[in-house]
Short mmCIF file of C-alpha atoms in Angstrom, two decimals:
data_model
loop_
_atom_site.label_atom_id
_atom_site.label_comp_id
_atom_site.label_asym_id
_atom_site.label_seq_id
_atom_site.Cartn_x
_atom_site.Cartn_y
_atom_site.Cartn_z
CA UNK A 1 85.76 56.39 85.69
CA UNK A 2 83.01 57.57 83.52
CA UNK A 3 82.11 60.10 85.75
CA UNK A 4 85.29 61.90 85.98
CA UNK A 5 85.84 62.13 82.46
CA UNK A 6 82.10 63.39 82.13
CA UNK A 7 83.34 66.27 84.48
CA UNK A 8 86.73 66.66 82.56
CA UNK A 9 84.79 67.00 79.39
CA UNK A 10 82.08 69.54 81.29
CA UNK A 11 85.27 71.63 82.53
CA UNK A 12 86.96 71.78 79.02
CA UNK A 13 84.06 72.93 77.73
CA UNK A 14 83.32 76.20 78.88
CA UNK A 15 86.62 77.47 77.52
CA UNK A 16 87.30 76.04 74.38
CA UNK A 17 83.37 77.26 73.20
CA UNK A 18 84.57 80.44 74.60
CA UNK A 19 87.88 80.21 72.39
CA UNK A 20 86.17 79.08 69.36
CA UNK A 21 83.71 82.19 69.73
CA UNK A 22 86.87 84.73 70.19
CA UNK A 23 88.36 83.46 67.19
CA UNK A 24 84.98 83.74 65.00
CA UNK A 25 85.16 87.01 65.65
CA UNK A 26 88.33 88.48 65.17
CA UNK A 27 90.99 86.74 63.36
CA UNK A 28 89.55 83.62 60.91
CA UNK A 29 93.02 82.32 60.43
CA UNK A 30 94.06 82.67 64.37
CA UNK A 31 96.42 79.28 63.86
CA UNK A 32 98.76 81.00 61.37
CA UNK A 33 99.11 84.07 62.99
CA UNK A 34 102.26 84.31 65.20
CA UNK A 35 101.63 85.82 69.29
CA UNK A 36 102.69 88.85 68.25
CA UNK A 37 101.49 89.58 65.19
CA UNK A 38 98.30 88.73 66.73
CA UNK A 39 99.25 91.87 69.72
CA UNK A 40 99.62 93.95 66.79
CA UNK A 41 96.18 93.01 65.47
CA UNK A 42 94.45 93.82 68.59
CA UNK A 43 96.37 97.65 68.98
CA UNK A 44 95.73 98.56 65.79
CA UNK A 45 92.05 97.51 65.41
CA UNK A 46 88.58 98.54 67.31
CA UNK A 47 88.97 99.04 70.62
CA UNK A 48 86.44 96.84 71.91
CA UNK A 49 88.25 93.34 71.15
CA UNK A 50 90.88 94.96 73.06
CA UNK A 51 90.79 93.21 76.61
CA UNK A 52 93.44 94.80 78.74
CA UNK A 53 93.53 92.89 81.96
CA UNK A 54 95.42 92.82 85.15
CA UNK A 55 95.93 89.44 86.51
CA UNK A 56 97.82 89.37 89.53
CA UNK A 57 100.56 91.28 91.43
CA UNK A 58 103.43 90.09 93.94
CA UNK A 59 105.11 92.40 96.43
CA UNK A 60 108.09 90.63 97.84
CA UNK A 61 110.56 92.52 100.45
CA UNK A 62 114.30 92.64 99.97
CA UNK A 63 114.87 89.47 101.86
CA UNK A 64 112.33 87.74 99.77
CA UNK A 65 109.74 87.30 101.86
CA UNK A 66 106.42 88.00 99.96
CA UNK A 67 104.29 90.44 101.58
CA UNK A 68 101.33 90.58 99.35
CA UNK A 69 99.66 88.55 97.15
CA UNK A 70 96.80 89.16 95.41
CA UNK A 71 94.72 87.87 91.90
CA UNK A 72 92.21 89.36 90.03
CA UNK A 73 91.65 87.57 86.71
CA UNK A 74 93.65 84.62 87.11
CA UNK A 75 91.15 81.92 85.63
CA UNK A 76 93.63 78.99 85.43
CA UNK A 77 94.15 76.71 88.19
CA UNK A 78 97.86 76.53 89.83
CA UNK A 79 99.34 73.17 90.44
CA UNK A 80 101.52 74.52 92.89
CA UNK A 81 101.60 75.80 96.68
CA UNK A 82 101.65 79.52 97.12
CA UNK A 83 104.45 79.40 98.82
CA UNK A 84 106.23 77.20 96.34
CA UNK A 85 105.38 80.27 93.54
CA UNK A 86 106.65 83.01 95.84
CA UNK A 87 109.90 81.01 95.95
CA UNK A 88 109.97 80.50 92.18
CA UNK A 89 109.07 84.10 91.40
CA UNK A 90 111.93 85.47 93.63
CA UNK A 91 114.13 83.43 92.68
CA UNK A 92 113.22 84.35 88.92
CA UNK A 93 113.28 87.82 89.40
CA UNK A 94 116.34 87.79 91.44
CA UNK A 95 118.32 85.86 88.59
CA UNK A 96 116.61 88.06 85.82
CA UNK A 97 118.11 90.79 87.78
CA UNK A 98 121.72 89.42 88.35
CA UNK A 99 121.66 88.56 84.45
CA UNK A 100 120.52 91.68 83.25
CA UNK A 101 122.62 93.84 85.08
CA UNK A 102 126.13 91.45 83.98
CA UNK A 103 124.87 91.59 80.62
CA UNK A 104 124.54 95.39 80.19
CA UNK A 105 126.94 96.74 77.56
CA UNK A 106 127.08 100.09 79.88
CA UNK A 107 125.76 101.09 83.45
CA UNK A 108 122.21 100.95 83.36
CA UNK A 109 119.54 103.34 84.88
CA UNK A 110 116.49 101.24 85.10
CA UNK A 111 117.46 97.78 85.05
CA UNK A 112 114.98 95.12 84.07
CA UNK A 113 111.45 96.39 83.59
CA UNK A 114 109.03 93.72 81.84
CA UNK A 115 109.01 90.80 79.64
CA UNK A 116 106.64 88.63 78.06
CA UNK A 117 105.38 85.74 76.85
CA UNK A 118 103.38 85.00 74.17
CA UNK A 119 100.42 84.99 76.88
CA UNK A 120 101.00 87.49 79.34
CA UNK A 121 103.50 89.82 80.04
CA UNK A 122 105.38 90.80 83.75
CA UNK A 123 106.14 93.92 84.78
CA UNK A 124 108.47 94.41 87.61
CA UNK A 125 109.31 97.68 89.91
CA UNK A 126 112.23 97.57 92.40
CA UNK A 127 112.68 101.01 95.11
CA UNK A 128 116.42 101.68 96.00
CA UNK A 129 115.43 99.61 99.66
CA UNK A 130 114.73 96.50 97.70
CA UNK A 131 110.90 96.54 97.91
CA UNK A 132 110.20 94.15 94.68
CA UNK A 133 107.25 94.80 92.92
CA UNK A 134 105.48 92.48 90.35
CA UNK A 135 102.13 92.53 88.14
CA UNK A 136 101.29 90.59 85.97
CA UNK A 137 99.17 91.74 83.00
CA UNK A 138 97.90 90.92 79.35
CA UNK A 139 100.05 91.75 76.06
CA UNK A 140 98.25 94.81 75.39
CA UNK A 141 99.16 97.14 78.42
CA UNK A 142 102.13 98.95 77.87
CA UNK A 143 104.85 100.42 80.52
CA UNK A 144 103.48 100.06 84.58
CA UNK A 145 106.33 101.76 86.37
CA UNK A 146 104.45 104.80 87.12
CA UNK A 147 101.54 102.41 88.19
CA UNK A 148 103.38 100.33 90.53
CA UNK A 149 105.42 103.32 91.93
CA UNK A 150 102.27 105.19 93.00
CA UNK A 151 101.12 101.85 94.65
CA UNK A 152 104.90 102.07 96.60
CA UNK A 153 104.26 105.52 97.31
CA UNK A 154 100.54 106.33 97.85
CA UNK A 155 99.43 103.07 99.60
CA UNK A 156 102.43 100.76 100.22
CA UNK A 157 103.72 103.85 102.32
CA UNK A 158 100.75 105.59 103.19
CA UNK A 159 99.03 102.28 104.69
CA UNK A 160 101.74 100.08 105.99
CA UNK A 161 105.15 102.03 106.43
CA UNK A 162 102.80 104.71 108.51
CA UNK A 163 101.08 102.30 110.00
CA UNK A 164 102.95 101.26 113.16
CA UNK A 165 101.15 98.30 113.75
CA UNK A 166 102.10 96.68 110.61
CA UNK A 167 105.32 95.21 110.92
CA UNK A 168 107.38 95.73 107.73
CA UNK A 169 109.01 92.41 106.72
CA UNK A 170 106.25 90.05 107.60
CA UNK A 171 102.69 89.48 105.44
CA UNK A 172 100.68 92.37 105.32
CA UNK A 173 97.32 91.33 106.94
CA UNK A 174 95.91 95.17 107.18
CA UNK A 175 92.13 95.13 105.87
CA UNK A 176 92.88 98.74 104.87
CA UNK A 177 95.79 98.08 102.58
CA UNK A 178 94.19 94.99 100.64
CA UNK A 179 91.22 97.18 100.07
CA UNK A 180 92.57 100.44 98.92
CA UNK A 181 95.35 98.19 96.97
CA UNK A 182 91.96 96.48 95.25
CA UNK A 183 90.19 99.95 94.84
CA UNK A 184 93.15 101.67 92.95
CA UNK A 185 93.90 98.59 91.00
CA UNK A 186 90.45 98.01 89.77
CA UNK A 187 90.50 101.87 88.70
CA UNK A 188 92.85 101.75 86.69
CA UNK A 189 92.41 102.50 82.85
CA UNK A 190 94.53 98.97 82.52
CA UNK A 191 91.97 97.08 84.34
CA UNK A 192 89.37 97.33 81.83
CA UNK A 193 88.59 93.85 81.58
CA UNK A 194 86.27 92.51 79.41
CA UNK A 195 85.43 96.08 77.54
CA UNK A 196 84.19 94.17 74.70
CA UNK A 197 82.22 91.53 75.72
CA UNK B 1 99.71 125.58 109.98
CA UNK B 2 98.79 127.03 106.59
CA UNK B 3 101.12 129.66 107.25
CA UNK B 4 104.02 127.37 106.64
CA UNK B 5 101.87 124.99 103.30
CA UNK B 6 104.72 124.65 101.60
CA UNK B 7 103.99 121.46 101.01
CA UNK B 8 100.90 121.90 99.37
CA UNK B 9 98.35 121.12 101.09
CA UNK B 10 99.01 118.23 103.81
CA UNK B 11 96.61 118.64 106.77
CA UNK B 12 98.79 116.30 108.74
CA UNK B 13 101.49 118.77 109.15
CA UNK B 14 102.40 119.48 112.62
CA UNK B 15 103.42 122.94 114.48
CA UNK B 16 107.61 122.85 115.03
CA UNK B 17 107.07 124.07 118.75
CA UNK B 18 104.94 121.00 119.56
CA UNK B 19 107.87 118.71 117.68
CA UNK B 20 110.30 120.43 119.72
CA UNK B 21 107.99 120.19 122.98
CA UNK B 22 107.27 116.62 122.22
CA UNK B 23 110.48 115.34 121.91
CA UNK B 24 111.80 117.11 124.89
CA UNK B 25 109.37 115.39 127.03
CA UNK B 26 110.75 112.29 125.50
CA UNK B 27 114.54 112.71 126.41
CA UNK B 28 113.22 114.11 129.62
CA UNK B 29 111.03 110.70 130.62
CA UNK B 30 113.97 108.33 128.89
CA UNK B 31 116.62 110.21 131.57
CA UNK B 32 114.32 109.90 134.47
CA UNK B 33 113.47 106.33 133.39
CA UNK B 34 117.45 105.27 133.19
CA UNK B 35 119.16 107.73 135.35
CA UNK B 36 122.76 106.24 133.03
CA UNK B 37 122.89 108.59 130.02
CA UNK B 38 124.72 106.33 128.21
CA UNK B 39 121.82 104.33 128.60
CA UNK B 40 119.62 107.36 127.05
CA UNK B 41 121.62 107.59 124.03
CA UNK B 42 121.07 103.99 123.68
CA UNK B 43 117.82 104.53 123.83
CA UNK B 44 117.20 107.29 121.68
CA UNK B 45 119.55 105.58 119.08
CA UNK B 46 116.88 102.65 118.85
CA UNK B 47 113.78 104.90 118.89
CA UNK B 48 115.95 106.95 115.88
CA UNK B 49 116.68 103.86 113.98
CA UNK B 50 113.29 102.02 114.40
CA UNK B 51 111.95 105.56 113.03
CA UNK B 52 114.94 105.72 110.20
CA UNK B 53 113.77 102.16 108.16
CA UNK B 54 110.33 103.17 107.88
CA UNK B 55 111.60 107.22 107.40
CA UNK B 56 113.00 105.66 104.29
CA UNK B 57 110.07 104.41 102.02
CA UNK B 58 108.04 107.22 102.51
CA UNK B 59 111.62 109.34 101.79
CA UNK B 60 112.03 107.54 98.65
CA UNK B 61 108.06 107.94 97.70
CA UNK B 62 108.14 111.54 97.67
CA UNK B 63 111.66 112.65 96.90
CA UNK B 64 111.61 109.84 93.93
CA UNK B 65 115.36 109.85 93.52
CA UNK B 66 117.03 106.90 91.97
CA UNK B 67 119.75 104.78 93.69
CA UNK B 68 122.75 106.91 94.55
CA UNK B 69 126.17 106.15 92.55
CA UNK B 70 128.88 107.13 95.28
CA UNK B 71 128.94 107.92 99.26
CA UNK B 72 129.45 111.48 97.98
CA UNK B 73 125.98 111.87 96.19
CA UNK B 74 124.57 109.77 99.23
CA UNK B 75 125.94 112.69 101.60
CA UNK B 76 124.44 115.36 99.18
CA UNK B 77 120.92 113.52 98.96
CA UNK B 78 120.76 113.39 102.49
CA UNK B 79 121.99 117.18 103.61
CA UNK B 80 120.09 118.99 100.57
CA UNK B 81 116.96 116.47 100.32
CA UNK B 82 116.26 114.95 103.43
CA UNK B 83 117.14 117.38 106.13
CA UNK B 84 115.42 119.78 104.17
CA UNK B 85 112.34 117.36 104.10
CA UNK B 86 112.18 116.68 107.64
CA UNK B 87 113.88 119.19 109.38
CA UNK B 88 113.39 122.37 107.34
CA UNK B 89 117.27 122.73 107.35
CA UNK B 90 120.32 121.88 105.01
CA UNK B 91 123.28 120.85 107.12
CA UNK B 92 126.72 121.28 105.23
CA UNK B 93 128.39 118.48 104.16
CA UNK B 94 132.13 118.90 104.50
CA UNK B 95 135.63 117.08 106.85
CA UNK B 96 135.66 114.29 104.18
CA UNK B 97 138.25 111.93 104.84
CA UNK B 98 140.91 111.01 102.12
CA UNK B 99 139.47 107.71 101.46
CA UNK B 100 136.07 109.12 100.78
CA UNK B 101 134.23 106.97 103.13
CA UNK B 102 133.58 109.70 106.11
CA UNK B 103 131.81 112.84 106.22
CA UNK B 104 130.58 115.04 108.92
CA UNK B 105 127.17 116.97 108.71
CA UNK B 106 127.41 120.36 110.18
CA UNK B 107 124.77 122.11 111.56
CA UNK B 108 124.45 125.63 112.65
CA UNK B 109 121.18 125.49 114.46
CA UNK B 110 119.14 122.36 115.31
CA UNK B 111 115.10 122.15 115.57
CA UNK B 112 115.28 119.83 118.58
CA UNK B 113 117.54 122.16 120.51
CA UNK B 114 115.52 125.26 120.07
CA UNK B 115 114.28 125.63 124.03
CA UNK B 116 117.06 123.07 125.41
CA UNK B 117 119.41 123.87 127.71
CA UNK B 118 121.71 121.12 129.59
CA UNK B 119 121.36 120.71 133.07
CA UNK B 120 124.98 120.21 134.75
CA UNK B 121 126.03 116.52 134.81
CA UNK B 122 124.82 115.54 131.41
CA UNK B 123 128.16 115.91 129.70
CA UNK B 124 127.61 112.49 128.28
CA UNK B 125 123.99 113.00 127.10
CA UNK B 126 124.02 113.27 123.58
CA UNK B 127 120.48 114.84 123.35
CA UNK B 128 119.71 114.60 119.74
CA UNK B 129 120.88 111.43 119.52
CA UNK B 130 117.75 110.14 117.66
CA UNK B 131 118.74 111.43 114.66
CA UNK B 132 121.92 109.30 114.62
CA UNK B 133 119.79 106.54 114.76
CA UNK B 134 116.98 107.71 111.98
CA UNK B 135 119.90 108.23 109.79
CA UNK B 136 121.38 104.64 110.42
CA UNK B 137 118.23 103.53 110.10
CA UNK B 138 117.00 104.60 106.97
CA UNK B 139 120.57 103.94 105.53
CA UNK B 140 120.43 100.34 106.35
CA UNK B 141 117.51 100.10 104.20
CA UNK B 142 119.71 101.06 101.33
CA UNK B 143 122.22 98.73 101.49
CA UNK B 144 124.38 100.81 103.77
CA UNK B 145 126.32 99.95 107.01
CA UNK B 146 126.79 103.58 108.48
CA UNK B 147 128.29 104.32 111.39
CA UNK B 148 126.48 107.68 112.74
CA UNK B 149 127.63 109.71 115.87
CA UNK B 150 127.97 112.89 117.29
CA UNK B 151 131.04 114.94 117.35
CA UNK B 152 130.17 118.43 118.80
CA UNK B 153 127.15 119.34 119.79
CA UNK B 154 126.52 123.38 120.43
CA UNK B 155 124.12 122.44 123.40
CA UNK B 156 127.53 121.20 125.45
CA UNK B 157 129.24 124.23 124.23
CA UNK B 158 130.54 124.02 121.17
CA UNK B 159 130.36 126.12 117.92
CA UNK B 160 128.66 124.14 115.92
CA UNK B 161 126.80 120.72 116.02
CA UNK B 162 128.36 117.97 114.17
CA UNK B 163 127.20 114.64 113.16
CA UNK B 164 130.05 112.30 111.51
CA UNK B 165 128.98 109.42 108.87
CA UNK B 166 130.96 106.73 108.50
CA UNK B 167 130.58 104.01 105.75
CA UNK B 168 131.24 100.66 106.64
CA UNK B 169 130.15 98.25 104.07
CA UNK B 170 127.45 97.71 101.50
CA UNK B 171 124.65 95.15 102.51
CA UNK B 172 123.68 92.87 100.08
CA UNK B 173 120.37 91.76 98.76
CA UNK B 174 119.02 88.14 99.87
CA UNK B 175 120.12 85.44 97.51
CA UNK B 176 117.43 83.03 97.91
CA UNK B 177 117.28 79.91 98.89
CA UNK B 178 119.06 77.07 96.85
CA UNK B 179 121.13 79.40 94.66
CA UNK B 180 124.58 80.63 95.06
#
């Protein structure tokens, strides 16, 4: 008993000193400030406490299989199955879709696009044959369409669709995709974790 | 090869004669394989279509065009866009039927033709019948149930080669599971 909530206490730690050090340092007030006055803080001031981040990204096919996952800087722990969050992301995105769409005072062009939370914020890409793609990133990074259209085009295309042995609506195991997925992803002016720190 | 870089710069373009060459062998071996050319056009309708739903994506990543509104734009998009893409040609689009869903693609010369000639007893051999299937294909991939077939064909004698579209219902995406 006292063990495990030695270990609680030693897991708890590490973030809330890290917290209590962010906080130091940028806003003194940080409990009164709303989420997103607190974005606007962080775009308008030195670019160093900015900490644009990537954290993960979902590609899901148009029968909802999900054909790619992958995480970067995902530090909390899930308390789900994988395949349970596939599920609840397609099914998300699929109603966000269907709502979206009905609620539209006039025909729309681009559909949804991104929303977010006070915490992160999801940004969502769908091609005309129902290839669904998903990242999820921090506040501060502004529109990824163009970003998650040249991952359709230049490596979704380039390293599975013209790849015959990868068969298109199961997981994508190819070595080469995951890696040039990683390399263009960590490139990425967006990416720039940690800049600050 | 650089003679025809019209698409800036892609090393993996191919020479047309060797296209032509190559795909000739094909129909050749599939009629020599199945002696039935019904069974040929069966064939080359499943080679056409497996090629047609990967054709697609890497359609849609260059050309970049959004969804299409209407059949009509569809037809456009894939006469003035695609053909041109992939074949180096624009077919005309024209016979539209009153109801709007059925076009025919006319084409005054065709790539895979160019050294072809049909040996007697082949009238049923439809020998570019692999682009029937491409075109299903990579229509089925945007929510379209096409019928595609060919209705003259200048290698049996005709004037012109024509390839009729016919639209028979829009696909839906999956609703997944537990929702209605």
């Amino acid at each position: 008993m006292g063990t495990d909530q030695n270990r609680r206490r030693k897991v708890g730690l590490f973030p809330s000193k890290a917290a209590a050090q962010g906080s130091g340092n940028s806003i003194p007030n940080k409990n009164c400030c709303s989420a997103l006055s607190r974005t606007k803080f962080t775009s308008q001031f030195s670019d160093s406490t900015v900490k644009m981040t990537i954290y993960n990204f979902y590609l899901f096919d148009r029968n909802g299989t999900c054909l790619y996952y992958v995480d970067w800087n995902r530090k909390k722990q899930m308390t789900m199955s994988k395949e349970e969050e596939f599920k609840l992301m397609y099914g998300m995105i699929f109603s966000i879709k269907s709502f979206v769409s009905r609620l539209s005072p006039t025909d729309m062009k681009d559909g949804f696009l991104n929303y977010s939370t006070s915490k992160y914020k999801l940004h969502f890409f769908e091609t005309p044959s129902g290839l669904k793609f998903i990242m999820n990133t921090d506040l501060s990074v502004g529109s990824m369409k163009d970003v998650l259209h040249q991952m359709f085009s230049s490596i979704y295309v380039e390293y599975v669709v013209k790849n015959p042995l990868c068969s298109l609506d199961q997981p994508i195991t190819s070595e080469l995709f995951k890696n040039k997925l990683d390399e263009f992803v960590r490139a990425l002016p967006q990416f720039a974790v940690k800049a600050g720190t | 090869m650089s003679r025809q870089g019209n698409r800036a710069g892609d090393p993996r373009k191919v020479n047309g004669e060797l296209f032509t060459l190559t795909y000739g062998a094909l129909v050749a071996q599939l009629i020599k394989d199945y002696e039935n050319d019904e069974q040929v056009n069966k064939q080359l309708d499943k080679m056409g279509y497996n090629m047609g739903v990967r054709l697609i994506e890497d359609f849609l990543a260059r050309a970049n065009t959004g969804k299409c509104n209407d059949f009509r734009e569809t037809a456009d998009v894939i006469a003035k866009v695609a053909f041109k893409m992939y074949l180096g040609l624009t077919p005309v689009v024209s016979n539209w039927s009153t109801a709007g869903d059925e076009f025919s693609l006319l084409l005054e010369s065709n790539p895979l033709t160019e050294f072809v000639e049909l040996p007697p007893g082949h009238s049923n051999l439809n020998y570019s019948n692999l682009l029937c299937g491409a075109l299903r294909g990579a229509l089925e991939m945007v929510q379209m149930d096409v019928d595609v077939r060919f209705v003259q064909d200048i290698l049996k004698g005709d004037n012109i080669t024509e390839i009729r579209l016919k639209f028979i219902k829009r696909l839906e995406d999956a609703v997944p599971v537990g929702e209605d």
